[in-house]
Every structure is written in C-alpha cells, then in structure tokens.
Coordinates of C-alpha atoms in Angstrom, one line a residue:
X1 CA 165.9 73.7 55.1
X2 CA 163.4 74.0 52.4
X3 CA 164.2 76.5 48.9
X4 CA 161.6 78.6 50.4
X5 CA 163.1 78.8 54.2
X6 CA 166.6 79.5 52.3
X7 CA 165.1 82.5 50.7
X8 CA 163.5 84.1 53.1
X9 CA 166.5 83.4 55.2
X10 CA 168.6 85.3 53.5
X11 CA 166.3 88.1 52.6
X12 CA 165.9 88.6 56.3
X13 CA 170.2 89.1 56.6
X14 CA 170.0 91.3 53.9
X15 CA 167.8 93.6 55.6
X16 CA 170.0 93.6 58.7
X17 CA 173.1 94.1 57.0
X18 CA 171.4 97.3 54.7
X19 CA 169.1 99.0 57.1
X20 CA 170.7 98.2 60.2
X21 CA 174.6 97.7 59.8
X22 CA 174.7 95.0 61.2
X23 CA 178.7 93.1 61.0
X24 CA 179.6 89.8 59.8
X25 CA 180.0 88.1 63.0
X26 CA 175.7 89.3 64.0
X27 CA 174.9 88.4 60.8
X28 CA 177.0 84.8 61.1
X29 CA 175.2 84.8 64.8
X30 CA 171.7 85.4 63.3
X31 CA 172.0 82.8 60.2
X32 CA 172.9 80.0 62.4
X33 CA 170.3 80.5 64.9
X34 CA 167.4 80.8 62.8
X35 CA 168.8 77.9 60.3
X36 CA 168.5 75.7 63.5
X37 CA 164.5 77.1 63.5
X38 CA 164.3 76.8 60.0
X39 CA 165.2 72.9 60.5
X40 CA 162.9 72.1 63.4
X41 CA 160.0 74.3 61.8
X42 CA 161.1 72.2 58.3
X43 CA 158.6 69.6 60.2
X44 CA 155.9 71.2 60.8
X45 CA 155.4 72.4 57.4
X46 CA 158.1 75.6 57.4
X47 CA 158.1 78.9 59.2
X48 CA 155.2 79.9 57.1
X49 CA 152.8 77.5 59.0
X50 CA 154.7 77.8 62.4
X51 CA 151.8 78.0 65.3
X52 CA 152.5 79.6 68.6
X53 CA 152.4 76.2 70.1
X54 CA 155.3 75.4 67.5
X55 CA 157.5 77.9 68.6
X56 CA 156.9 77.1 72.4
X57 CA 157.5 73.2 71.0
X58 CA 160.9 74.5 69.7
X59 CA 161.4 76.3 73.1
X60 CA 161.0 73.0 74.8
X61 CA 163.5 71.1 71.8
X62 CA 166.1 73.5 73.0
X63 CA 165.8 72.7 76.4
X64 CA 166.4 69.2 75.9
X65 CA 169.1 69.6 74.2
X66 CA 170.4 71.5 77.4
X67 CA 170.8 75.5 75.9
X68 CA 171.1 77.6 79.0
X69 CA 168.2 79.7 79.3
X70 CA 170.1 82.8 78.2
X71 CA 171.1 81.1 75.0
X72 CA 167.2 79.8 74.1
X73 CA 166.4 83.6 75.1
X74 CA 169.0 85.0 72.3
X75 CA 167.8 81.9 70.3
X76 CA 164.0 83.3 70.2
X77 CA 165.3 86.8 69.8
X78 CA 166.4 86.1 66.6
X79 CA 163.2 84.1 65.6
X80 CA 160.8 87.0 67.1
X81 CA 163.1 89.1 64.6
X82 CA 162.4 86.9 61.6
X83 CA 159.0 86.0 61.9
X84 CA 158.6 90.0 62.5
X85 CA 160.5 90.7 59.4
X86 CA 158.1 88.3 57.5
X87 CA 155.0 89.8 58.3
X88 CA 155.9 93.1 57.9
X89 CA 157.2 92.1 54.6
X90 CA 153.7 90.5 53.8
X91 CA 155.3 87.0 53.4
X92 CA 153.0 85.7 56.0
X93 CA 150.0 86.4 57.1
X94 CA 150.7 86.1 61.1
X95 CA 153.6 86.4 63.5
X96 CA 153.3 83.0 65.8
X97 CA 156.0 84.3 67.7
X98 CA 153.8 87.7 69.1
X99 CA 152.6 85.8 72.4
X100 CA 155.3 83.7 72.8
X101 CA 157.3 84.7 76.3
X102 CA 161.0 84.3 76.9
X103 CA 162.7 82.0 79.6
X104 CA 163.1 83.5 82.7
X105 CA 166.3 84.9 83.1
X106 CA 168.3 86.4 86.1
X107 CA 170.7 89.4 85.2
X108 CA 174.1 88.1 85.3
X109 CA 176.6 90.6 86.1
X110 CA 180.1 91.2 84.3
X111 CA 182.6 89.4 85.7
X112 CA 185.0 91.7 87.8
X113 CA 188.3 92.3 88.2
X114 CA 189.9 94.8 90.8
X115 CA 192.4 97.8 90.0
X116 CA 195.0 95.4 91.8
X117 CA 194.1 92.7 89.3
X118 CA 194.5 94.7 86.0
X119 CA 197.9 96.2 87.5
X120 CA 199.1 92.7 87.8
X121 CA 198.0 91.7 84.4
X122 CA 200.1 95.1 83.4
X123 CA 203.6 94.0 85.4
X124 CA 203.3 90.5 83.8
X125 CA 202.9 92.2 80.2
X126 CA 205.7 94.4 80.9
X127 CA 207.7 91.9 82.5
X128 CA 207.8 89.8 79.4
X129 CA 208.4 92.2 76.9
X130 CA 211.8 93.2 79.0
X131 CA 213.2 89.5 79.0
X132 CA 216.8 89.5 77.8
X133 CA 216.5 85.6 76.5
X134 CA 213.5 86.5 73.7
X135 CA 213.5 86.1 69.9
X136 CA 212.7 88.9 68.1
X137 CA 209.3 87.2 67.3
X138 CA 208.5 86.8 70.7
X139 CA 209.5 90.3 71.9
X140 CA 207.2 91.7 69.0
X141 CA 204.2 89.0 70.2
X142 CA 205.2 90.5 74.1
X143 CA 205.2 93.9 72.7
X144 CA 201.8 93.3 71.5
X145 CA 200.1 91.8 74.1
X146 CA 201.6 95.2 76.2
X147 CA 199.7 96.8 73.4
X148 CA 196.4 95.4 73.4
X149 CA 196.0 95.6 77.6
X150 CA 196.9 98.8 77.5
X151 CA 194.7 100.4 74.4
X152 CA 192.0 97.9 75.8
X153 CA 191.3 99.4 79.5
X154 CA 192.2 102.8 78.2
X155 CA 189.7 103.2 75.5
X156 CA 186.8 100.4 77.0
X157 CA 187.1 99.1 73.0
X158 CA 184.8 95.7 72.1
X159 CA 187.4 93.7 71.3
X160 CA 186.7 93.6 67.8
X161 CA 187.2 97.2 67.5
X162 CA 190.5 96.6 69.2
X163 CA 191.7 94.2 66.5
X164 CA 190.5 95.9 64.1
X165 CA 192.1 99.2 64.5
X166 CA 194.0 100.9 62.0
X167 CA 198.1 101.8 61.7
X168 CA 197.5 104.8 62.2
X169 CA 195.9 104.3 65.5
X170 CA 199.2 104.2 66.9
X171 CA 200.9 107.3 65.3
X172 CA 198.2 109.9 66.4
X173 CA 199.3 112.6 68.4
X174 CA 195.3 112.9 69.5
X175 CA 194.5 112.1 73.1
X176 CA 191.5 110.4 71.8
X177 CA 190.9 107.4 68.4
X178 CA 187.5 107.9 66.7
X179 CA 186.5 104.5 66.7
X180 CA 184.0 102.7 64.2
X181 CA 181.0 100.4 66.1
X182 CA 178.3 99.0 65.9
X183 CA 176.1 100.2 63.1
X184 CA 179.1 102.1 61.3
X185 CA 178.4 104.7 64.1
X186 CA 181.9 107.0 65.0
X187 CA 182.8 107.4 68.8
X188 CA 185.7 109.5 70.5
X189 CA 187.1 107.1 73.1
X190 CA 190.6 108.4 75.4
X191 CA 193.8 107.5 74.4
X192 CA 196.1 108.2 77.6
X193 CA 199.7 108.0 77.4
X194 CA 200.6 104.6 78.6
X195 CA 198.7 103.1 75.8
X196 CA 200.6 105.2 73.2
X197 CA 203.8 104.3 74.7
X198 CA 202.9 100.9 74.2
X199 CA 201.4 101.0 70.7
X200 CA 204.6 103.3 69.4
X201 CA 206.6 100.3 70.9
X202 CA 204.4 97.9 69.3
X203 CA 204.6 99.9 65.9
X204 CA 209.0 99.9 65.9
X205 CA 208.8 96.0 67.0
X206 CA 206.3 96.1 63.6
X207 CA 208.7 97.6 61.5
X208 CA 211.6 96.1 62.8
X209 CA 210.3 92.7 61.3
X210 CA 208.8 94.1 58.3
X211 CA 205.6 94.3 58.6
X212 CA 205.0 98.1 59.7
X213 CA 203.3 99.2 56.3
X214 CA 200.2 97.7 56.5
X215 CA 196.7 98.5 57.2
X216 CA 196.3 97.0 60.9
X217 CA 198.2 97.9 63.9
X218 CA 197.7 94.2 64.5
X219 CA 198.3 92.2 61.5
X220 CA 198.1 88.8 61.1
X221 CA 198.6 86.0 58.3
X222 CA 194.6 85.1 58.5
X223 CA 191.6 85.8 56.3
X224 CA 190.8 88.7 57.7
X225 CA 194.0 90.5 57.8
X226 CA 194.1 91.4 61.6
X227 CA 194.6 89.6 64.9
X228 CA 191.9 87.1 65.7
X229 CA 189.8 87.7 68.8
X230 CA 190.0 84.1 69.5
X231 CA 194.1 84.9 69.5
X232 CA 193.7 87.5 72.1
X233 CA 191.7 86.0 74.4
X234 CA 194.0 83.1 74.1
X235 CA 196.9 85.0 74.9
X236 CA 195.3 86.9 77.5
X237 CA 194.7 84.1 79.1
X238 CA 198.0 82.5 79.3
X239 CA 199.7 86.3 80.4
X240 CA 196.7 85.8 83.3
X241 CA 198.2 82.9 84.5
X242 CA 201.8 84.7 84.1
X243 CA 200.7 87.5 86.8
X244 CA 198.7 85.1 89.3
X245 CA 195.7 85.1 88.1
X246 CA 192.9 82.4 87.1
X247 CA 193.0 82.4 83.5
X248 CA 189.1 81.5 83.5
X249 CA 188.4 84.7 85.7
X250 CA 190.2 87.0 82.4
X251 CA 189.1 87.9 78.7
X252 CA 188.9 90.8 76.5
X253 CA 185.7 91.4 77.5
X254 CA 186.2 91.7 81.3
X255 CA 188.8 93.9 80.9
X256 CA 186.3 96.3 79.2
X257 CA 183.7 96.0 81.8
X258 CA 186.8 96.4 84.3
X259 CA 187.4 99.9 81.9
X260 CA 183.5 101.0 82.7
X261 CA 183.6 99.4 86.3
X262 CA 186.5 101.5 87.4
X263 CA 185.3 104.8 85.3
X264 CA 182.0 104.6 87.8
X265 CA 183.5 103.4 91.2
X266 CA 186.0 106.0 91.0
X267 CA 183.0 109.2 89.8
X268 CA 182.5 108.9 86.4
X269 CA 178.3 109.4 85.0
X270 CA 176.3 106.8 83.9
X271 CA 175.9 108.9 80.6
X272 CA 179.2 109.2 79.7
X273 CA 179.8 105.7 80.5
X274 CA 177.3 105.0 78.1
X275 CA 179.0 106.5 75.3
X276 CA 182.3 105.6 76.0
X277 CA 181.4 102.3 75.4
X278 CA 179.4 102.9 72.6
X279 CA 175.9 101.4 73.9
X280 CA 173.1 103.0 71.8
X281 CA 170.7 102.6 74.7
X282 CA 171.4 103.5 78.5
X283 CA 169.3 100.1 79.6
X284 CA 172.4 98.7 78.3
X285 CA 174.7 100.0 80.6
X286 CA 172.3 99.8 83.5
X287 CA 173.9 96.8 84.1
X288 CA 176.8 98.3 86.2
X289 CA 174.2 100.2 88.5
X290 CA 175.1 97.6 91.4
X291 CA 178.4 99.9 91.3
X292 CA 176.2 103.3 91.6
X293 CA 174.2 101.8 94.4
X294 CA 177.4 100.7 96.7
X295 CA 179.0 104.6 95.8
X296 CA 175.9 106.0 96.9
X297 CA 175.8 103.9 99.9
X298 CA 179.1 105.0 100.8
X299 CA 178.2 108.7 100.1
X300 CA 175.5 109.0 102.2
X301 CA 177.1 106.7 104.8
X302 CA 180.2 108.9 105.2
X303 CA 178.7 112.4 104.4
X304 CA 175.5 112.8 105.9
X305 CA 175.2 115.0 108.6
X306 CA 173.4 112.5 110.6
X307 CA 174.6 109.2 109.2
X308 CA 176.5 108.6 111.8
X309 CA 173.9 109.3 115.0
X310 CA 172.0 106.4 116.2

C-alpha cells in the first residue's frame, strides 16, 4: 500500500469513527477490506486512477480467490464507501465505483431454532450449574453461561452488547437495561425475571471468587476487560452439544434471531421488533417477514368466515 493509499485510508476511518460511530470491530472490518483494494489497486497505479473496469477486475480477483458472493458484496460495500468518501472529499476527481453492480445475491434467512430448542439449551445450562462434583471455577463459568442464555433471548442483545454490559446490569430492579448500540444510540430492551435470577446468581458466584467489583458483569483477564465473543460462542457451542443439539446449528447470533423469531410468531409488530433489536432501518428486519407471511396464512386460514368452504 502506497504513503498515499495509507493516508487516505485512514482519513476515511476517521470519518466513520467521528461522524458515524462507528465501533472498533466495523472499523477493524472496514480497514482490512479496503487494505486488500488498496493492494490490488496498488497495480494499477492506486485508487486514485482506479477505472470502473478496475474495480470489476478486482471483482473478478476475488472470485478466484473463491469469496462467497456475499463476502465480495460486503467487500465492494466498503470500497463504494471509500471511493465515495474520496470524491466527496475532493481527493479525486471521479467515483469508478458509481456503475459498478454487486454480485447477485439470494436472501439468506437466519438460521432457526424452535421454542423446544432454546428450552433445551436452558435445561442443559441449568443442569450444569446444579452439578454437586464442580469447582468453584466451574460452577461460576456454569453460572455464567446460565447468565448469558438467559439475558441473551430475553433482551434480543448483539452479542457484543451482551459482553459488554455493565455490573450494574445485574443489580437493577428495572424490568428493562438501557442498552448502548450501534452509533452510541440508547435502547430500552426487557429484562424478565428469569434473566435476573440468573445474573443475581451470576453476580454472588462473582463475588464469591473476588471479582464482583469490577466494571463488567462478565469480566475476563483479556485486553478488553470483558468476555470475548469468540468465548461465548465457544461455549455455547459445547452447552449445545450438552442439551442434544448440533453445535454448528447454535451461536449467539441465532439465539437473537430466535429472540425476534419467537416475538413475531407468537404476535408481536414488525415495528417493535424493529427497535427491540435496535435496527435503525425496518428493511433490516424485513428479513423475518417469511414469519409474518406463515401467521397470516394461518389467520386467514383458520378465521375467515369462508376459508373453510370449497
């Protein structure tokens, strides 16, 4: 990558982390995708002299170096976003990227997981955290997996807002946390009582070996202070295979499309959905309308007055 590329670069994350809050881990996302562009375009005499027909080139480059079409799409995202920046900046004098279309892509949907399938996940959890033959460590670790399940499908958190919640999350005597997202916007989310059962019994197996005066109500020993997501999803995974279950069929992030999923299929608006989950646009959320559609189905199916003549 050229001084020039390196500057620009990092002008371009700078405006994303001051004008549109963007967090460590986007901005981490964003530098390494567009330092992959910045390399290929390095050739062709830098982003400054990128054609259309160079982008499309680096299209086909990722191709062959097998990206799925959804990861070229997020790929060229991020380079329509810098090449925009730069011309509205006046750094260069066209946008190459303004004709360029994206690789067809179908709309994936979340990955589900029935009621049945969360209760399970809930019985192993609880299961382990009343074994009589556990250390202390690895009742607190039980105790904490309890904890994050629970506070997960009750509040519909991204897991890094999960990880990342304070002490005090689980001492409120709210039925709701006011939750932090994405662009340092604040969101109400429900706090019911199973999931501050299991954070007040995460909190005493906290103090009990010392470390219940901290900032996080799930510490760790890494740089960041807090429970890895990486962690989670590992140990989610294994408490998976504890309660039956495929361990590739769980994450953190299925249990909070399993939060929203559930919400609709059992009434709940699109709307509210919507900021529940903290999606600044409803497009976003659209994607559980294939739950809508089956409920209305059924609606019409079993309450029409003439649904069922024929």
């Amino acid at each position: 990558m050229s001084r020039q590329g390196r500057r620009w670069l990092e002008a371009f994350l700078d405006m994303l982390a001051a004008e549109r809050g963007a967090a460590r881990n986007t901005l981490d996302a964003y530098e390494r995708d567009i330092a992959d562009y910045l390399a290929f375009a390095a050739a062709r005499g830098g982003p400054g002299e990128m054609t259309p027909d160079g982008v499309r080139a680096f299209l086909a480059d990722l191709s062959e170096r097998g990206l799925k079409a959804s990861s070229a799409a997020r790929r060229l995202s991020a380079v329509r976003q810098f090449h925009r920046f730069l011309y509205t900046e006046g750094l260069v004098g066209t946008d190459p990227t303004a004709a360029i279309e994206g690789p067809r892509l179908g709309r994936p949907l979340p990955k589900m997981v029935s009621v049945a399938e969360v209760d399970a996940l809930f019985g192993a959890a609880q299961a382990q955290a009343a074994r009589d033959d556990l250390s202390p460590a690895a009742r607190a670790r039980a105790l904490r997996m309890r904890c994050l399940i629970e506070m997960l499908y009750a509040t519909g958190l991204r897991v890094s807002e999960l990880i990342a919640l304070p002490l005090s999350a689980a001492t409120t005597r709210e039925r709701f946390l006011v939750v932090r997202g994405k662009g340092d916007k604040d969101r109400l989310v429900p706090l019911n009582e199973a999931a501050r059962l299991a954070a007040l019994a995460h909190l005493d197996a906290l103090k009990a070996g010392g470390a219940g005066e901290g900032r996080w109500l799930f510490p760790s020993d890494g740089e960041s202070g807090h429970l890895t997501r990486q962690a989670f999803a590992r140990d989610l995974k294994g408490l998976a295979a504890a309660a039956g279950l495929s361990p590739a069929k769980v994450s953190p992030h299925v249990l909070r499309h399993a939060f929203a999923s559930h919400l609709l299929q059992n009434g709940a608006d699109l709307r509210v959905v919507q900021e529940l989950l903290g999606h600044a646009d409803i497009a976003t959320t659209q994607i559980y309308t294939h739950i809508l559609d089956e409920r209305l189905k059924s609606l019409v199916r079993d309450l029409h007055p003439l649904a069922g003549e024929g």
